[in-house]
């Protein structure tokens, strides 16, 4: 049996027993908040417990490192939709200690791409198309600096409403302790 089969088998039971009824809510966040955080597995449930949020309270956007790397990429688009269409009034950027993006090595990633069948010619085509894969796969040195960078990208975006508080925090993935990096009410 494969992982997909396990998931589909469980889902059939989940639906037939109407377990979904415990999670019924609307598409609008009750706490009028959108959180950008990391995709780290340790945060799946811990983040909600540490922030006292549950299903229906917040919009969650996840990516590697909680990084806004492009002002007109999908992360920024999602944040803008959360604010303008889904009634979010505040944004939390929550990075975490011991993040994999702090240790990422672009050379290692590119080598693993090749080991899994991505041809050198493909990498060269991307390079000659103006994409620097070393920069694209680059992580960060300090999570606090990365959070500040993402907060600044969001706050200073030309399409972001000036009335939206943009906060930055760092969570400890073992204890759930939150450290304030940027208080969006003061900026």
mmCIF file of C-alpha atoms in Angstrom:
data_model
loop_
_atom_site.group_PDB
_atom_site.id
_atom_site.type_symbol
_atom_site.label_atom_id
_atom_site.label_comp_id
_atom_site.label_asym_id
_atom_site.label_seq_id
_atom_site.Cartn_x
_atom_site.Cartn_y
_atom_site.Cartn_z
ATOM 1 C CA UNK A 1 0.000 0.000 0.000
ATOM 2 C CA UNK A 2 1.308 3.464 -0.875
ATOM 3 C CA UNK A 3 1.121 6.669 1.121
ATOM 4 C CA UNK A 4 -1.469 8.007 -1.327
ATOM 5 C CA UNK A 5 -3.634 4.917 -0.819
ATOM 6 C CA UNK A 6 -3.365 5.362 2.960
ATOM 7 C CA UNK A 7 -4.480 8.987 2.645
ATOM 8 C CA UNK A 8 -7.393 8.157 0.336
ATOM 9 C CA UNK A 9 -8.510 5.253 2.514
ATOM 10 C CA UNK A 10 -8.493 7.424 5.635
ATOM 11 C CA UNK A 11 -10.281 10.225 3.765
ATOM 12 C CA UNK A 12 -13.095 7.910 2.731
ATOM 13 C CA UNK A 13 -13.682 7.060 6.390
ATOM 14 C CA UNK A 14 -13.308 10.723 7.433
ATOM 15 C CA UNK A 15 -16.039 11.804 5.005
ATOM 16 C CA UNK A 16 -18.379 8.864 5.579
ATOM 17 C CA UNK A 17 -18.266 9.417 9.368
ATOM 18 C CA UNK A 18 -18.800 13.175 8.847
ATOM 19 C CA UNK A 19 -15.699 14.056 10.869
ATOM 20 C CA UNK A 20 -15.450 17.218 8.761
ATOM 21 C CA UNK A 21 -18.351 18.746 10.695
ATOM 22 C CA UNK A 22 -15.934 19.682 13.514
ATOM 23 C CA UNK A 23 -14.120 21.987 11.085
ATOM 24 C CA UNK A 24 -17.020 23.830 9.483
ATOM 25 C CA UNK A 25 -16.342 27.554 9.108
ATOM 26 C CA UNK A 26 -16.365 30.257 6.424
ATOM 27 C CA UNK A 27 -13.599 31.433 4.121
ATOM 28 C CA UNK A 28 -13.243 34.641 6.160
ATOM 29 C CA UNK A 29 -10.814 34.562 9.097
ATOM 30 C CA UNK A 30 -12.613 35.129 12.411
ATOM 31 C CA UNK A 31 -9.573 36.937 13.848
ATOM 32 C CA UNK A 32 -9.138 38.944 10.606
ATOM 33 C CA UNK A 33 -5.507 37.838 10.467
ATOM 34 C CA UNK A 34 -3.221 36.299 7.872
ATOM 35 C CA UNK A 35 -0.054 34.461 8.911
ATOM 36 C CA UNK A 36 2.946 33.893 6.666
ATOM 37 C CA UNK A 37 5.059 31.137 8.172
ATOM 38 C CA UNK A 38 7.442 28.356 7.271
ATOM 39 C CA UNK A 39 6.405 24.970 5.926
ATOM 40 C CA UNK A 40 8.435 23.233 8.657
ATOM 41 C CA UNK A 41 6.698 20.083 9.895
ATOM 42 C CA UNK A 42 7.197 21.062 13.539
ATOM 43 C CA UNK A 43 4.861 24.029 13.085
ATOM 44 C CA UNK A 44 1.834 22.195 11.686
ATOM 45 C CA UNK A 45 0.018 22.027 15.045
ATOM 46 C CA UNK A 46 2.432 23.873 17.344
ATOM 47 C CA UNK A 47 1.903 27.245 15.645
ATOM 48 C CA UNK A 48 -1.854 27.111 16.219
ATOM 49 C CA UNK A 49 -1.473 26.105 19.856
ATOM 50 C CA UNK A 50 1.218 28.748 20.501
ATOM 51 C CA UNK A 51 -0.888 31.531 18.916
ATOM 52 C CA UNK A 52 -4.263 30.397 20.294
ATOM 53 C CA UNK A 53 -5.738 29.964 16.819
ATOM 54 C CA UNK A 54 -7.958 27.254 15.450
ATOM 55 C CA UNK A 55 -9.648 26.320 12.204
ATOM 56 C CA UNK A 56 -11.470 29.378 10.876
ATOM 57 C CA UNK A 57 -9.460 31.967 12.846
ATOM 58 C CA UNK A 58 -6.698 32.882 10.394
ATOM 59 C CA UNK A 59 -5.478 32.571 6.839
ATOM 60 C CA UNK A 60 -2.202 30.640 6.692
ATOM 61 C CA UNK A 61 0.385 30.988 3.929
ATOM 62 C CA UNK A 62 3.392 28.680 4.104
ATOM 63 C CA UNK A 63 6.624 28.484 2.186
ATOM 64 C CA UNK A 64 10.258 27.622 2.804
ATOM 65 C CA UNK A 65 11.473 30.083 5.444
ATOM 66 C CA UNK A 66 8.427 32.394 5.569
ATOM 67 C CA UNK A 67 10.229 34.500 2.984
ATOM 68 C CA UNK A 68 8.754 37.101 0.656
ATOM 69 C CA UNK A 69 11.384 36.880 -2.063
ATOM 70 C CA UNK A 70 9.616 38.690 -4.879
ATOM 71 C CA UNK A 71 7.277 41.686 -4.635
ATOM 72 C CA UNK A 72 5.008 40.278 -7.336
ATOM 73 C CA UNK A 73 5.257 36.564 -6.579
ATOM 74 C CA UNK A 74 2.564 34.209 -5.326
ATOM 75 C CA UNK A 75 3.239 34.908 -1.635
ATOM 76 C CA UNK A 76 2.632 38.637 -2.014
ATOM 77 C CA UNK A 77 -0.423 37.997 -4.191
ATOM 78 C CA UNK A 78 -1.869 35.708 -1.509
ATOM 79 C CA UNK A 79 -1.280 38.323 1.197
ATOM 80 C CA UNK A 80 -2.995 41.003 -0.867
ATOM 81 C CA UNK A 81 -5.983 38.723 -1.564
ATOM 82 C CA UNK A 82 -6.234 37.937 2.171
ATOM 83 C CA UNK A 83 -6.371 41.667 2.936
ATOM 84 C CA UNK A 84 -8.595 42.930 0.131
ATOM 85 C CA UNK A 85 -10.905 39.976 -0.489
ATOM 86 C CA UNK A 86 -10.892 37.933 2.710
ATOM 87 C CA UNK A 87 -11.082 40.700 5.334
ATOM 88 C CA UNK A 88 -7.689 40.294 7.028
ATOM 89 C CA UNK A 89 -6.676 43.459 8.911
ATOM 90 C CA UNK A 90 -3.290 42.311 10.220
ATOM 91 C CA UNK A 91 -0.362 40.233 8.986
ATOM 92 C CA UNK A 92 1.984 38.105 11.083
ATOM 93 C CA UNK A 93 5.261 36.959 9.546
ATOM 94 C CA UNK A 94 6.453 34.099 11.741
ATOM 95 C CA UNK A 95 9.878 32.620 11.111
ATOM 96 C CA UNK A 96 11.435 30.031 13.393
ATOM 97 C CA UNK A 97 14.708 29.098 15.003
ATOM 98 C CA UNK A 98 16.586 26.136 13.494
ATOM 99 C CA UNK A 99 15.048 26.800 10.069
ATOM 100 C CA UNK A 100 16.294 24.699 7.180
ATOM 101 C CA UNK A 101 16.557 27.837 5.060
ATOM 102 C CA UNK A 102 19.278 29.139 7.379
ATOM 103 C CA UNK A 103 21.467 26.199 6.447
ATOM 104 C CA UNK A 104 20.536 25.884 2.782
ATOM 105 C CA UNK A 105 23.429 25.590 0.387
ATOM 106 C CA UNK A 106 22.561 26.335 -3.228
ATOM 107 C CA UNK A 107 25.429 24.179 -4.522
ATOM 108 C CA UNK A 108 24.033 21.229 -2.581
ATOM 109 C CA UNK A 109 20.514 21.811 -3.900
ATOM 110 C CA UNK A 110 21.760 22.052 -7.486
ATOM 111 C CA UNK A 111 23.782 18.855 -7.061
ATOM 112 C CA UNK A 112 20.705 17.041 -5.740
ATOM 113 C CA UNK A 113 18.703 18.307 -8.718
ATOM 114 C CA UNK A 114 21.254 16.713 -11.032
ATOM 115 C CA UNK A 115 21.270 13.478 -9.039
ATOM 116 C CA UNK A 116 17.507 13.259 -9.524
ATOM 117 C CA UNK A 117 17.739 13.681 -13.270
ATOM 118 C CA UNK A 118 17.716 17.410 -14.009
ATOM 119 C CA UNK A 119 20.166 17.774 -16.873
ATOM 120 C CA UNK A 120 22.995 20.291 -16.964
ATOM 121 C CA UNK A 121 21.541 21.618 -20.218
ATOM 122 C CA UNK A 122 18.323 22.513 -18.400
ATOM 123 C CA UNK A 123 20.285 24.399 -15.739
ATOM 124 C CA UNK A 124 22.210 26.248 -18.437
ATOM 125 C CA UNK A 125 18.966 27.194 -20.224
ATOM 126 C CA UNK A 126 17.612 28.614 -16.973
ATOM 127 C CA UNK A 127 20.862 30.506 -16.389
ATOM 128 C CA UNK A 128 20.796 32.016 -19.891
ATOM 129 C CA UNK A 129 17.156 32.994 -19.355
ATOM 130 C CA UNK A 130 18.331 35.370 -16.639
ATOM 131 C CA UNK A 131 17.590 33.249 -13.572
ATOM 132 C CA UNK A 132 20.380 32.895 -11.024
ATOM 133 C CA UNK A 133 19.560 29.585 -9.342
ATOM 134 C CA UNK A 134 22.221 30.173 -6.678
ATOM 135 C CA UNK A 135 20.396 33.329 -5.634
ATOM 136 C CA UNK A 136 16.960 31.703 -6.014
ATOM 137 C CA UNK A 137 17.890 28.838 -3.679
ATOM 138 C CA UNK A 138 19.679 31.139 -1.228
ATOM 139 C CA UNK A 139 18.616 31.031 2.384
ATOM 140 C CA UNK A 140 19.457 33.431 5.195
ATOM 141 C CA UNK A 141 21.948 33.744 8.041
ATOM 142 C CA UNK A 142 19.719 35.124 10.821
ATOM 143 C CA UNK A 143 16.020 34.357 11.083
ATOM 144 C CA UNK A 144 15.358 37.751 12.686
ATOM 145 C CA UNK A 145 16.851 39.532 9.666
ATOM 146 C CA UNK A 146 14.828 37.369 7.309
ATOM 147 C CA UNK A 147 11.606 38.167 9.185
ATOM 148 C CA UNK A 148 12.416 41.906 9.108
ATOM 149 C CA UNK A 149 13.061 41.672 5.366
ATOM 150 C CA UNK A 150 9.718 39.985 4.716
ATOM 151 C CA UNK A 151 7.888 42.497 6.936
ATOM 152 C CA UNK A 152 9.524 45.361 5.007
ATOM 153 C CA UNK A 153 8.616 43.811 1.648
ATOM 154 C CA UNK A 154 4.965 43.529 2.702
ATOM 155 C CA UNK A 155 4.739 46.883 4.475
ATOM 156 C CA UNK A 156 6.340 48.820 1.615
ATOM 157 C CA UNK A 157 4.517 47.056 -1.204
ATOM 158 C CA UNK A 158 2.813 49.657 -3.401
ATOM 159 C CA UNK A 159 -0.477 47.736 -3.321
ATOM 160 C CA UNK A 160 -0.605 47.060 0.427
ATOM 161 C CA UNK A 161 -3.023 49.193 2.407
ATOM 162 C CA UNK A 162 -1.201 51.535 4.783
ATOM 163 C CA UNK A 163 -3.741 50.750 7.527
ATOM 164 C CA UNK A 164 -2.649 47.118 7.838
ATOM 165 C CA UNK A 165 -0.411 46.233 10.802
ATOM 166 C CA UNK A 166 2.471 44.010 9.661
ATOM 167 C CA UNK A 167 4.147 42.181 12.565
ATOM 168 C CA UNK A 168 7.244 39.981 12.650
ATOM 169 C CA UNK A 169 7.881 37.170 15.107
ATOM 170 C CA UNK A 170 10.162 34.187 15.571
ATOM 171 C CA UNK A 171 8.853 30.967 17.128
ATOM 172 C CA UNK A 172 10.876 28.322 18.912
ATOM 173 C CA UNK A 173 9.907 25.046 17.168
ATOM 174 C CA UNK A 174 10.429 23.068 20.363
ATOM 175 C CA UNK A 175 8.618 25.189 22.964
ATOM 176 C CA UNK A 176 6.346 27.428 20.880
ATOM 177 C CA UNK A 177 7.766 30.567 22.528
ATOM 178 C CA UNK A 178 7.230 33.637 20.357
ATOM 179 C CA UNK A 179 9.792 36.454 20.219
ATOM 180 C CA UNK A 180 8.653 39.807 18.822
ATOM 181 C CA UNK A 181 10.897 41.138 16.063
ATOM 182 C CA UNK A 182 8.656 43.856 14.592
ATOM 183 C CA UNK A 183 5.621 45.380 16.274
ATOM 184 C CA UNK A 184 3.412 46.513 13.393
ATOM 185 C CA UNK A 185 1.429 48.844 15.639
ATOM 186 C CA UNK A 186 4.529 50.982 16.235
ATOM 187 C CA UNK A 187 5.612 51.343 12.614
#
